[in-house]
Coordinates of C-alpha atoms in Angstrom, one line a residue:
Chain X
M241 CA -9.9 -29.5 0.4
I242 CA -7.1 -26.9 0.5
R243 CA -8.4 -23.3 1.1
Q244 CA -11.8 -24.5 1.9
P245 CA -13.4 -21.4 3.5
V246 CA -14.5 -21.5 7.2
Q247 CA -17.4 -19.5 8.7
L248 CA -16.6 -16.4 10.7
R249 CA -18.0 -18.0 13.9
T250 CA -15.9 -21.1 13.4
R251 CA -12.8 -18.9 12.9
I252 CA -13.5 -17.0 16.1
V253 CA -13.9 -20.2 18.1
I254 CA -10.7 -21.7 16.7
S255 CA -8.8 -18.5 17.5
A256 CA -10.2 -18.4 21.1
L257 CA -9.2 -22.0 21.5
S258 CA -5.7 -21.2 20.3
I259 CA -5.3 -18.4 22.9
L260 CA -6.7 -20.6 25.6
A261 CA -4.3 -23.4 24.6
M262 CA -1.4 -21.0 24.9
F263 CA -2.4 -20.0 28.5
V264 CA -3.1 -23.6 29.6
A265 CA 0.3 -24.8 28.1
Y266 CA 2.1 -21.9 29.8
E267 CA 0.5 -22.5 33.2
A268 CA 1.2 -26.3 32.9
I269 CA 4.9 -25.6 32.2
A270 CA 5.0 -23.1 35.1
M271 CA 3.4 -25.5 37.6
R272 CA 5.8 -28.3 36.5
Q273 CA 8.8 -26.0 36.9
S274 CA 7.6 -24.9 40.3
R275 CA 7.2 -28.5 41.4
I276 CA 10.8 -29.1 40.5
N277 CA 12.1 -25.9 42.0
P278 CA 9.6 -23.8 44.0
K279 CA 11.9 -20.7 43.8
Q280 CA 12.3 -20.8 40.0
T281 CA 11.5 -17.5 38.2
V282 CA 12.2 -18.6 34.6
V283 CA 8.6 -19.6 33.9
P284 CA 6.7 -17.7 36.5
G285 CA 3.1 -18.7 37.4
I286 CA 0.1 -16.4 37.6
T287 CA 0.8 -15.2 41.2
S288 CA 4.4 -14.5 40.3
I289 CA 3.3 -12.5 37.3
W290 CA 1.1 -10.5 39.6
D291 CA 4.2 -9.7 41.7
G292 CA 5.9 -8.5 38.5
I293 CA 3.0 -6.2 37.7
Q294 CA 3.2 -4.7 41.2
K295 CA 7.0 -4.2 40.9
M296 CA 6.4 -2.3 37.6
T297 CA 3.7 -0.1 39.0
T298 CA 5.3 0.8 42.3
P299 CA 6.6 4.4 42.3
N300 CA 10.4 4.6 42.6
S301 CA 12.5 7.3 44.4
R302 CA 11.8 9.7 41.6
G303 CA 8.1 9.2 42.1
E304 CA 7.6 7.4 38.8
T305 CA 6.9 3.8 38.1
W306 CA 9.0 1.6 35.8
L307 CA 6.1 1.1 33.6
V308 CA 5.4 4.8 33.0
E309 CA 9.1 5.7 32.7
D310 CA 9.8 2.9 30.2
V311 CA 6.7 3.4 28.1
K312 CA 7.2 7.1 27.9
A313 CA 10.8 6.7 26.9
T314 CA 10.4 3.8 24.4
Y315 CA 7.2 4.9 22.7
G316 CA 8.3 8.6 22.7
R317 CA 11.5 7.6 20.9
L318 CA 9.5 5.3 18.6
L319 CA 6.8 7.8 17.6
L320 CA 9.3 10.7 17.2
G321 CA 11.6 8.6 15.1
L322 CA 8.8 7.1 13.0
G323 CA 7.2 10.6 12.5
L324 CA 10.5 12.0 11.2
G325 CA 11.4 9.0 9.1
I326 CA 7.9 8.6 7.6
G327 CA 7.5 12.4 6.9
L328 CA 10.9 12.6 5.2
S329 CA 10.5 9.4 3.3
I330 CA 7.1 10.5 1.9
V331 CA 8.5 13.8 0.7
I332 CA 11.6 12.3 -0.9
G333 CA 9.9 9.1 -2.1
V334 CA 7.1 11.0 -3.8
A335 CA 9.5 13.5 -5.3
M336 CA 11.7 10.6 -6.6
G337 CA 8.6 9.0 -8.2
A338 CA 7.5 12.3 -9.8
Y339 CA 10.8 13.8 -11.0
P340 CA 13.4 11.7 -12.7
W341 CA 16.2 14.2 -11.7
V342 CA 15.3 13.8 -8.0
E343 CA 15.2 10.0 -8.6
A344 CA 18.7 10.1 -10.2
F345 CA 20.0 12.2 -7.3
F346 CA 18.7 10.0 -4.5
V347 CA 18.6 6.5 -5.9
P348 CA 22.3 5.7 -5.3
A349 CA 22.3 6.8 -1.6
V350 CA 18.8 5.4 -0.8
S351 CA 19.5 2.0 -2.4
F352 CA 22.9 1.7 -0.7
F353 CA 21.8 2.7 2.8
A354 CA 18.6 0.7 2.7
K355 CA 20.8 -2.5 2.4
I356 CA 22.8 -1.8 5.6
P357 CA 21.1 -3.3 8.7
P358 CA 20.4 -0.4 11.1
T359 CA 21.7 -2.4 14.0
A360 CA 25.1 -2.6 12.2
M361 CA 25.0 1.2 12.0
L362 CA 24.5 1.5 15.8
A363 CA 28.2 2.4 16.3
V364 CA 27.9 5.2 13.8
Y365 CA 24.8 6.5 15.5
F366 CA 26.6 6.5 18.9
V367 CA 29.4 8.5 17.5
L368 CA 27.2 11.0 15.6
F369 CA 24.4 11.4 18.1
G370 CA 25.7 10.2 21.5
T371 CA 23.6 7.9 23.6
K372 CA 20.7 10.2 24.5
T373 CA 17.2 10.4 23.0
E374 CA 18.6 12.0 19.8
M375 CA 20.5 8.8 19.0
F376 CA 17.4 6.5 19.4
V377 CA 15.2 8.9 17.3
A378 CA 17.9 9.2 14.6
M379 CA 18.3 5.5 14.5
V380 CA 14.6 4.7 14.2
G381 CA 14.0 7.7 11.8
L382 CA 16.9 6.8 9.4
S383 CA 16.3 3.1 9.5
V384 CA 12.7 3.7 8.5
F385 CA 13.6 6.5 6.0
F386 CA 15.8 4.6 3.6
T387 CA 13.6 1.5 3.3
L388 CA 10.3 3.4 3.2
A389 CA 11.6 6.1 0.7
Q390 CA 12.7 3.3 -1.6
S391 CA 9.4 1.5 -1.3
I392 CA 7.3 4.7 -1.8
Y393 CA 9.4 5.7 -4.8
Q394 CA 9.0 2.3 -6.4
V395 CA 5.2 2.3 -5.8
A396 CA 4.9 5.8 -7.2
K397 CA 6.8 4.7 -10.4
K398 CA 4.9 1.5 -10.8
D399 CA 1.3 2.2 -9.7
V400 CA 1.0 5.6 -11.3
T401 CA 1.1 5.2 -15.1
D402 CA 2.3 7.9 -17.5
H403 CA -1.2 7.8 -19.0
S404 CA -2.9 8.8 -15.8
V405 CA -0.4 11.6 -15.3
F406 CA -0.8 12.9 -18.9
K407 CA -4.5 12.6 -18.7
A408 CA -4.6 14.7 -15.5
Y409 CA -2.7 17.4 -17.3
S410 CA -5.2 17.3 -20.2
L411 CA -8.0 17.8 -17.6
G412 CA -6.3 21.0 -16.4
A413 CA -4.1 19.9 -13.5
T414 CA -1.0 21.7 -12.5
S415 CA 2.1 19.6 -11.6
L416 CA 1.4 20.1 -7.9
E417 CA -2.1 18.9 -8.4
V418 CA -0.9 15.9 -10.3
I419 CA 1.4 15.0 -7.4
Y420 CA -1.3 15.5 -4.7
E421 CA -4.5 14.6 -6.6
V422 CA -3.3 11.7 -8.7
L423 CA 0.1 10.3 -7.5
W424 CA -0.4 10.7 -3.7
K425 CA -4.0 9.4 -3.7
Q426 CA -3.1 6.5 -5.9
I427 CA -0.2 5.3 -3.7
L428 CA -1.7 6.2 -0.3
P429 CA -2.9 2.6 0.5
R430 CA 0.5 1.2 -0.4
V431 CA 2.2 3.8 1.7
I432 CA 0.1 2.9 4.7
E433 CA 0.9 -0.7 4.1
S434 CA 4.6 0.0 3.8
I435 CA 4.5 2.0 7.1
R436 CA 2.7 -0.8 8.8
L437 CA 5.4 -3.2 7.7
Q438 CA 8.1 -0.8 8.9
I439 CA 6.9 -0.6 12.5
G440 CA 8.1 -4.1 13.4
P441 CA 11.7 -3.6 12.2
A442 CA 11.8 -0.1 13.8
M443 CA 10.7 -1.6 17.1
V444 CA 13.4 -4.3 16.8
F445 CA 16.1 -1.7 16.2
L446 CA 14.9 0.5 19.0
I447 CA 14.7 -2.3 21.6
A448 CA 18.1 -3.6 20.5
A449 CA 19.6 -0.1 20.9
E450 CA 18.0 0.4 24.3
Y451 CA 19.2 -3.1 25.3
V452 CA 22.8 -2.1 24.5
V453 CA 23.1 1.5 25.6
G454 CA 19.8 2.6 27.2
D455 CA 19.4 3.9 30.8
V456 CA 15.6 3.8 30.6
G457 CA 13.1 2.2 28.3
I458 CA 11.7 -1.2 27.6
G459 CA 14.9 -2.7 26.1
Y460 CA 16.9 -1.4 29.1
R461 CA 14.4 -2.9 31.6
I462 CA 14.4 -6.2 29.8
R463 CA 18.2 -6.4 30.0
I464 CA 18.4 -5.5 33.7
Q465 CA 15.5 -7.7 34.8
S466 CA 16.6 -10.7 32.8
R467 CA 20.1 -10.5 34.3
I468 CA 18.5 -11.1 37.7
L469 CA 16.1 -13.6 36.3
N470 CA 13.0 -11.5 37.0
M471 CA 11.2 -13.1 34.1
N472 CA 7.8 -12.1 35.6
V473 CA 8.7 -8.5 34.7
V474 CA 10.3 -9.4 31.3
Y475 CA 7.3 -11.4 30.1
I476 CA 4.9 -8.6 30.9
Y477 CA 7.1 -6.2 28.9
L478 CA 7.1 -8.7 26.0
V479 CA 3.3 -9.1 26.1
M480 CA 3.1 -5.3 26.1
L481 CA 5.3 -5.1 23.1
G482 CA 3.3 -7.7 21.2
G483 CA 0.0 -6.0 22.2
S484 CA 1.2 -2.5 21.1
G485 CA 2.5 -3.9 17.9
L486 CA -0.9 -5.5 17.1
L487 CA -2.7 -2.3 18.1
M488 CA -0.6 -0.2 15.7
D489 CA -1.0 -2.8 13.0
W490 CA -4.8 -2.9 13.4
S491 CA -5.0 1.0 13.6
L492 CA -3.1 1.4 10.3
T493 CA -5.3 -1.3 8.6
Q494 CA -8.4 0.6 9.8
L495 CA -6.9 3.9 8.6
R496 CA -6.2 2.4 5.2
R497 CA -9.8 1.0 5.0
K498 CA -11.2 4.4 6.0
L499 CA -9.1 6.5 3.7
C500 CA -8.9 4.2 0.7
P501 CA -12.2 2.2 0.5
W502 CA -11.5 1.6 -3.2
F503 CA -8.4 -0.5 -2.4
G504 CA -10.2 -3.5 -1.0
E505 CA -8.6 -5.9 1.5
Chain Z
M211 CA -8.8 30.7 -40.1
T212 CA -9.5 28.6 -37.1
Y213 CA -9.5 24.8 -37.2
A214 CA -10.1 22.6 -34.2
L215 CA -6.8 20.9 -35.1
E216 CA -4.2 21.9 -37.6
I217 CA -1.1 19.9 -38.4
K218 CA 1.5 21.8 -40.4
N219 CA 4.4 20.0 -42.1
V220 CA 4.9 17.5 -39.2
S221 CA 7.7 15.0 -39.4
H222 CA 9.1 12.8 -36.7
W223 CA 11.9 10.3 -36.6
F224 CA 13.7 8.0 -34.2
G225 CA 17.5 8.0 -35.0
T226 CA 17.6 7.3 -38.8
N227 CA 14.1 5.8 -38.9
K228 CA 11.7 8.4 -40.2
V229 CA 8.2 7.6 -38.9
L230 CA 6.1 10.6 -40.0
N231 CA 6.9 12.5 -43.2
N232 CA 5.6 16.0 -43.8
L233 CA 2.1 15.5 -42.5
N234 CA -0.5 18.2 -43.2
L235 CA -4.0 18.0 -41.9
Q236 CA -6.8 20.4 -40.9
I237 CA -9.8 19.3 -38.9
A238 CA -12.9 21.6 -38.6
H239 CA -15.0 22.0 -35.5
G240 CA -17.6 19.2 -35.1
Q241 CA -15.9 16.6 -37.3
I242 CA -15.4 13.0 -36.2
V243 CA -12.3 11.9 -38.1
A244 CA -11.1 8.3 -38.2
V245 CA -7.5 7.5 -38.7
V246 CA -6.6 4.1 -40.1
G247 CA -3.3 2.6 -41.2
P248 CA -1.2 -0.5 -41.2
S249 CA 0.6 -1.6 -38.0
G250 CA 3.8 0.4 -37.4
C251 CA 2.8 3.2 -39.8
G252 CA 3.0 5.9 -37.0
K253 CA -0.6 6.3 -35.9
S254 CA 0.4 6.2 -32.2
T255 CA 3.4 8.6 -32.9
L256 CA 1.0 11.0 -34.6
L257 CA -1.5 10.7 -31.7
R258 CA 1.2 11.3 -29.1
A259 CA 2.4 14.3 -31.1
I260 CA -1.1 15.8 -31.2
F261 CA -1.6 15.1 -27.5
G262 CA 1.7 16.8 -26.7
T263 CA 3.6 14.1 -24.8
H264 CA 6.0 13.6 -27.8
P265 CA 6.1 16.8 -29.8
P266 CA 7.2 16.3 -33.5
K267 CA 10.8 16.9 -34.4
A268 CA 9.7 19.1 -37.3
G269 CA 6.5 21.1 -38.0
Q270 CA 3.8 22.4 -35.8
I271 CA 0.5 21.3 -34.3
L272 CA -2.2 23.8 -33.4
A273 CA -5.4 23.2 -31.4
D274 CA -7.8 26.0 -32.0
N275 CA -4.8 28.1 -33.2
E276 CA -2.7 27.5 -30.1
P277 CA 0.5 25.5 -30.4
V278 CA 0.5 22.1 -28.6
T279 CA 3.8 21.3 -27.1
K280 CA 2.7 19.4 -24.0
P281 CA -0.5 17.8 -22.7
C282 CA -3.0 20.6 -22.2
R283 CA -6.7 21.4 -21.7
S284 CA -7.3 21.9 -25.4
V285 CA -6.6 18.2 -26.3
G286 CA -8.5 15.4 -24.4
I287 CA -7.8 11.7 -24.6
V288 CA -9.4 8.4 -24.1
Y289 CA -7.0 5.5 -24.0
Q290 CA -7.7 1.9 -25.1
H291 CA -7.4 0.7 -21.5
Y292 CA -9.5 3.5 -19.9
T293 CA -7.0 4.9 -17.5
L294 CA -9.6 5.9 -14.9
Y295 CA -8.5 7.0 -11.4
D296 CA -8.9 3.9 -9.2
F297 CA -9.5 6.0 -6.1
L298 CA -12.5 7.8 -7.6
T299 CA -16.0 6.6 -8.2
A300 CA -17.5 6.8 -11.7
Q301 CA -19.1 10.1 -10.8
E302 CA -16.0 11.5 -9.2
N303 CA -13.9 10.4 -12.2
V304 CA -16.2 12.4 -14.5
A305 CA -16.2 15.4 -12.2
F306 CA -12.4 15.2 -11.7
G307 CA -11.6 17.4 -14.7
L308 CA -14.1 20.1 -13.6
K309 CA -12.5 20.2 -10.2
L310 CA -8.9 20.5 -11.7
D311 CA -10.0 23.0 -14.3
Q312 CA -12.1 25.3 -12.2
T313 CA -10.4 25.3 -8.8
N314 CA -6.9 25.0 -7.3
L315 CA -5.5 23.4 -4.2
L316 CA -5.5 26.7 -2.2
F317 CA -9.1 27.4 -3.1
R318 CA -10.2 23.9 -2.0
L319 CA -8.3 24.2 1.3
L320 CA -8.9 27.8 2.2
Q321 CA -12.4 28.3 0.9
F322 CA -13.8 24.9 1.9
P323 CA -17.5 25.9 2.1
K324 CA -17.5 27.4 -1.4
W325 CA -15.6 24.4 -2.7
R326 CA -18.2 22.1 -1.2
E327 CA -20.9 24.0 -3.0
L328 CA -19.1 24.0 -6.3
Q329 CA -18.3 20.3 -5.8
R330 CA -22.0 19.5 -5.5
Q331 CA -22.6 21.2 -8.9
H332 CA -19.7 19.3 -10.5
L333 CA -21.0 16.0 -9.2
S334 CA -24.5 16.9 -10.5
Q335 CA -23.1 17.7 -13.9
A336 CA -21.1 14.4 -13.8
T337 CA -24.3 12.5 -13.0
D338 CA -26.1 14.1 -15.9
F339 CA -23.3 13.1 -18.2
L340 CA -23.2 9.5 -16.9
N341 CA -26.9 9.3 -17.6
R342 CA -26.2 10.3 -21.2
V343 CA -23.7 7.5 -21.6
G344 CA -26.1 5.0 -20.0
L345 CA -24.5 4.7 -16.6
S346 CA -27.0 6.2 -14.2
H347 CA -27.0 2.9 -12.2
A348 CA -23.2 3.0 -11.6
V349 CA -22.4 6.5 -10.4
N350 CA -21.0 5.3 -7.1
N351 CA -19.0 2.4 -8.5
Y352 CA -15.3 2.3 -8.4
P353 CA -13.4 1.3 -11.6
H354 CA -12.6 -2.1 -10.3
E355 CA -16.4 -2.7 -9.7
M356 CA -17.2 -2.0 -13.4
S357 CA -16.9 -3.9 -16.7
G358 CA -14.5 -2.8 -19.4
G359 CA -17.4 -1.3 -21.4
M360 CA -18.6 0.6 -18.4
C361 CA -15.1 1.9 -17.7
Q362 CA -14.8 3.1 -21.3
R363 CA -18.1 4.9 -21.1
V364 CA -16.8 6.7 -17.9
A365 CA -13.6 7.5 -19.7
I366 CA -15.5 9.0 -22.6
A367 CA -17.7 11.0 -20.3
Q368 CA -14.7 12.1 -18.3
A369 CA -13.1 13.5 -21.4
M370 CA -16.2 14.9 -23.1
I371 CA -17.5 16.8 -20.1
M372 CA -14.4 19.0 -20.4
K373 CA -15.4 19.9 -24.0
P374 CA -11.7 19.9 -25.3
K375 CA -11.0 21.5 -28.6
I376 CA -10.3 18.1 -29.9
L377 CA -10.7 14.7 -28.3
L378 CA -8.4 11.9 -29.2
L379 CA -9.7 8.3 -29.0
D380 CA -6.8 5.8 -29.1
E381 CA -8.4 2.5 -30.3
P382 CA -11.0 3.1 -27.6
F383 CA -13.1 0.0 -28.4
G384 CA -10.3 -2.4 -29.1
A385 CA -10.5 -4.3 -25.9
L386 CA -14.3 -4.6 -25.8
D387 CA -16.8 -7.3 -26.8
E388 CA -18.8 -6.8 -29.9
S389 CA -22.1 -5.7 -28.2
T390 CA -20.4 -3.1 -26.0
R391 CA -18.4 -1.9 -29.0
T392 CA -21.6 -1.4 -31.0
D393 CA -23.2 0.5 -28.1
L394 CA -20.2 2.8 -27.9
Q395 CA -20.1 3.4 -31.6
L396 CA -23.8 4.5 -31.4
L397 CA -22.8 6.8 -28.6
L398 CA -20.3 8.5 -30.9
L399 CA -23.1 8.8 -33.5
R400 CA -25.3 10.5 -31.0
F401 CA -22.6 13.0 -30.2
Y402 CA -22.3 13.6 -33.9
Q403 CA -26.0 14.3 -34.0
E404 CA -25.6 16.9 -31.2
N405 CA -22.9 18.5 -33.3
L406 CA -25.3 18.8 -36.3
E407 CA -28.0 20.2 -34.0
A408 CA -25.6 22.8 -32.7
K409 CA -24.6 23.8 -36.2
R410 CA -28.2 24.1 -37.3
A411 CA -28.7 26.4 -34.3
G412 CA -25.8 28.5 -35.5
Q413 CA -23.5 27.4 -32.6
I414 CA -20.0 25.9 -32.7
A415 CA -20.3 22.2 -32.7
P416 CA -19.2 21.0 -29.2
Y417 CA -17.4 17.7 -30.0
T418 CA -14.5 17.3 -32.4
I419 CA -13.1 13.8 -32.3
L420 CA -10.1 12.1 -33.8
I421 CA -10.4 8.3 -33.5
V422 CA -7.6 5.9 -34.2
T423 CA -8.8 2.4 -35.0
H424 CA -7.8 -0.8 -36.7
E425 CA -11.3 -1.6 -37.8
L426 CA -12.2 -0.3 -41.2
N427 CA -15.9 -0.8 -40.7
E428 CA -15.8 1.1 -37.4
A429 CA -13.8 3.9 -39.0
L430 CA -16.3 4.3 -41.8
Y431 CA -19.4 3.9 -39.6
V432 CA -18.6 6.4 -36.7
S433 CA -16.8 9.1 -38.7
D434 CA -17.7 11.7 -41.2
R435 CA -14.2 11.7 -42.6
V436 CA -11.6 9.0 -42.9
I437 CA -7.8 9.5 -43.1
G438 CA -5.4 6.8 -44.1
L439 CA -1.9 7.0 -42.9
S440 CA 0.6 4.8 -44.7
Q441 CA 4.3 4.3 -45.3
Y442 CA 3.7 2.8 -48.8
H443 CA 4.4 5.6 -51.3
A444 CA 4.6 5.7 -55.1
D445 CA 7.6 8.0 -54.9
G446 CA 9.5 5.8 -52.4
T447 CA 9.5 8.5 -49.7
N448 CA 10.7 7.4 -46.3
G449 CA 8.1 7.6 -43.4
A450 CA 4.4 7.6 -43.2
T451 CA 2.1 10.4 -44.5
I452 CA -1.6 10.9 -45.3
V453 CA -2.4 8.9 -48.4
Y454 CA -6.2 8.9 -48.0
D455 CA -8.5 11.7 -46.9
R456 CA -12.1 11.4 -47.9
P457 CA -15.6 11.9 -46.5
S458 CA -17.3 8.9 -45.1
P459 CA -21.0 8.2 -45.1
I460 CA -22.9 9.7 -42.2
F461 CA -25.1 7.4 -40.1
H462 CA -27.9 8.4 -37.8
P463 CA -27.9 6.3 -34.6
D464 CA -31.4 5.0 -35.6
D465 CA -30.2 3.9 -39.1
P466 CA -29.7 0.2 -39.6
R467 CA -26.1 -0.9 -39.2
D468 CA -25.5 -1.8 -42.8
F469 CA -21.8 -1.9 -43.6
D470 CA -22.5 -2.9 -47.2
I471 CA -23.4 0.8 -47.8
F472 CA -19.7 1.6 -47.8
L473 CA -18.4 -1.6 -49.2
K474 CA -16.8 0.1 -52.2
Q475 CA -15.1 2.8 -50.1
R476 CA -13.8 0.2 -47.7
E477 CA -12.2 -1.7 -50.6
E478 CA -10.7 1.5 -51.9
L479 CA -9.4 2.3 -48.4
R480 CA -7.9 -1.1 -48.0
K481 CA -6.1 -0.9 -51.3
V482 CA -4.8 2.6 -51.0
V483 CA -3.7 2.4 -47.3
F484 CA -3.0 -1.2 -46.5
D485 CA -1.8 -2.8 -49.7
S486 CA 2.0 -2.5 -50.0
E487 CA 1.8 -3.4 -53.7
S488 CA -0.7 -0.8 -54.6
K489 CA 1.4 2.3 -54.5
K490 CA -0.6 5.2 -56.0
R491 CA -0.3 8.9 -56.2
H492 CA -1.6 10.3 -52.9
E493 CA -3.3 13.3 -54.4
E494 CA -6.0 11.1 -56.0
F495 CA -7.3 10.1 -52.6
V496 CA -6.6 13.2 -50.5
T497 CA -9.7 15.0 -51.6
F498 CA -11.7 15.9 -48.5
W499 CA -11.3 19.7 -48.7
N500 CA -12.0 19.7 -52.4
E501 CA -15.3 17.9 -51.8
H502 CA -16.1 20.1 -48.8
A503 CA -15.4 23.6 -49.9
D504 CA -18.5 24.6 -48.0
L505 CA -17.0 23.4 -44.7
L506 CA -13.8 25.3 -45.5
A507 CA -15.9 28.4 -46.2
S508 CA -17.8 28.1 -42.9
T509 CA -14.5 27.5 -41.0
T510 CA -13.0 30.6 -42.6
T511 CA -16.1 32.7 -41.7
K512 CA -16.0 31.4 -38.1
A513 CA -12.5 32.7 -37.7

């Protein structure tokens, strides 16, 4: 029957089998390719992957490894951009949800810019911020800001009814308390969800920008290494991106469960 | 002279459509007043005006002699659909008003230990109040974990713990099943008994309630005074006004629920307020203060 529930243990076994199947399939393809061409690097086998790891972790002339340099650059840009974008979008989004005159002021700009793909804005960011860290941070921050501010403002309007606001006033709240104690606490789980959904696109834009103009970072390394078909390095970076994405996703879900136990799953 | 609520010459209109026409009403401390009227007669507009979210276009509303122009501490409300805060448990919902009223954000942030101590007291008061409304078993439940009746009890406790000068109940039992509805009606009767006890002890009655309801039996059963709002006038006046204002029989929570006791008054109310053909002179049925000169005298003395 459709949607027949499965036991937790069965679910874990099926998931483990799926991961195992991926590894087995990959290794089988790698072995087949190596039989056809022993020097191929497009689908590297386990030993070749190990070579890639060593390449990434061997210090270069500056005394730093690719891995440390790239992780520092990419995740530094990502966290800084996300921090700025999230902070600004919470302030503006909540203010838009609380005060109709702020809403009237920001809605045209926020709605318009949220519709422009951030990668299409790359050229503008190059011109405005150059090609250094500021450009990557601004691109991540602004791409997150417009979409997240719009989503926070809509949630604040929809999930917080006039009745709950009026009632808070009748219980003695000031406007600031209504915003913090009622509006913010009501929308917090949805804000965390929106942030979680924004991390993926932010990562896409950042890697794309690094791919085009970066001189360090994961996107840059993928471009350079794929050109010389060092796929053993490229695949490790991809696994790292997937793993970090999952980790951030899981962390935010845990944070939401911890801060908003009333919200359910 | 201090009334819990005083409405002076209130009129309200939307464009050319006059909804309320020159309403005058005084409610003494400790009364439970039921407002009934046909659909579209302006009951909700009146309630919103008293609550302060939609002040009247003409006239004045005073709660304990203070003008009401926006939602404030003097006027509490319980909505038909509860409007509890989803992120707070039943106990926290009831204590929420105490927190907002007695502390501010800075105090809670900068004087955290003192706030924790005060919070413990608030939660304990909230638990006591939840016991009184029969929810001692659900103090830690979130709204989504409770039934409609339980949520409405929490909403009533949340509003009553604040002891507003007047509490507005906007069709509070409209969405509930018959048994829960009966329980909550009895709860109001118990609050009324507390008012009587306070009066006997020479204190100001703690609970003054204005309840808007569609149910005539409910209106006559839970209140000590019934007000009929109607747009059907003998003189053809535009907009609704008070066409009925009389005392209703007072029930003790332990009395049998015998609605036949007020059968005659219910028919009278139906004719005067709801029957568009039966246009009579309002003065005949607006007699509460004539019949309760003693209450007027005590209100005057209190002031």
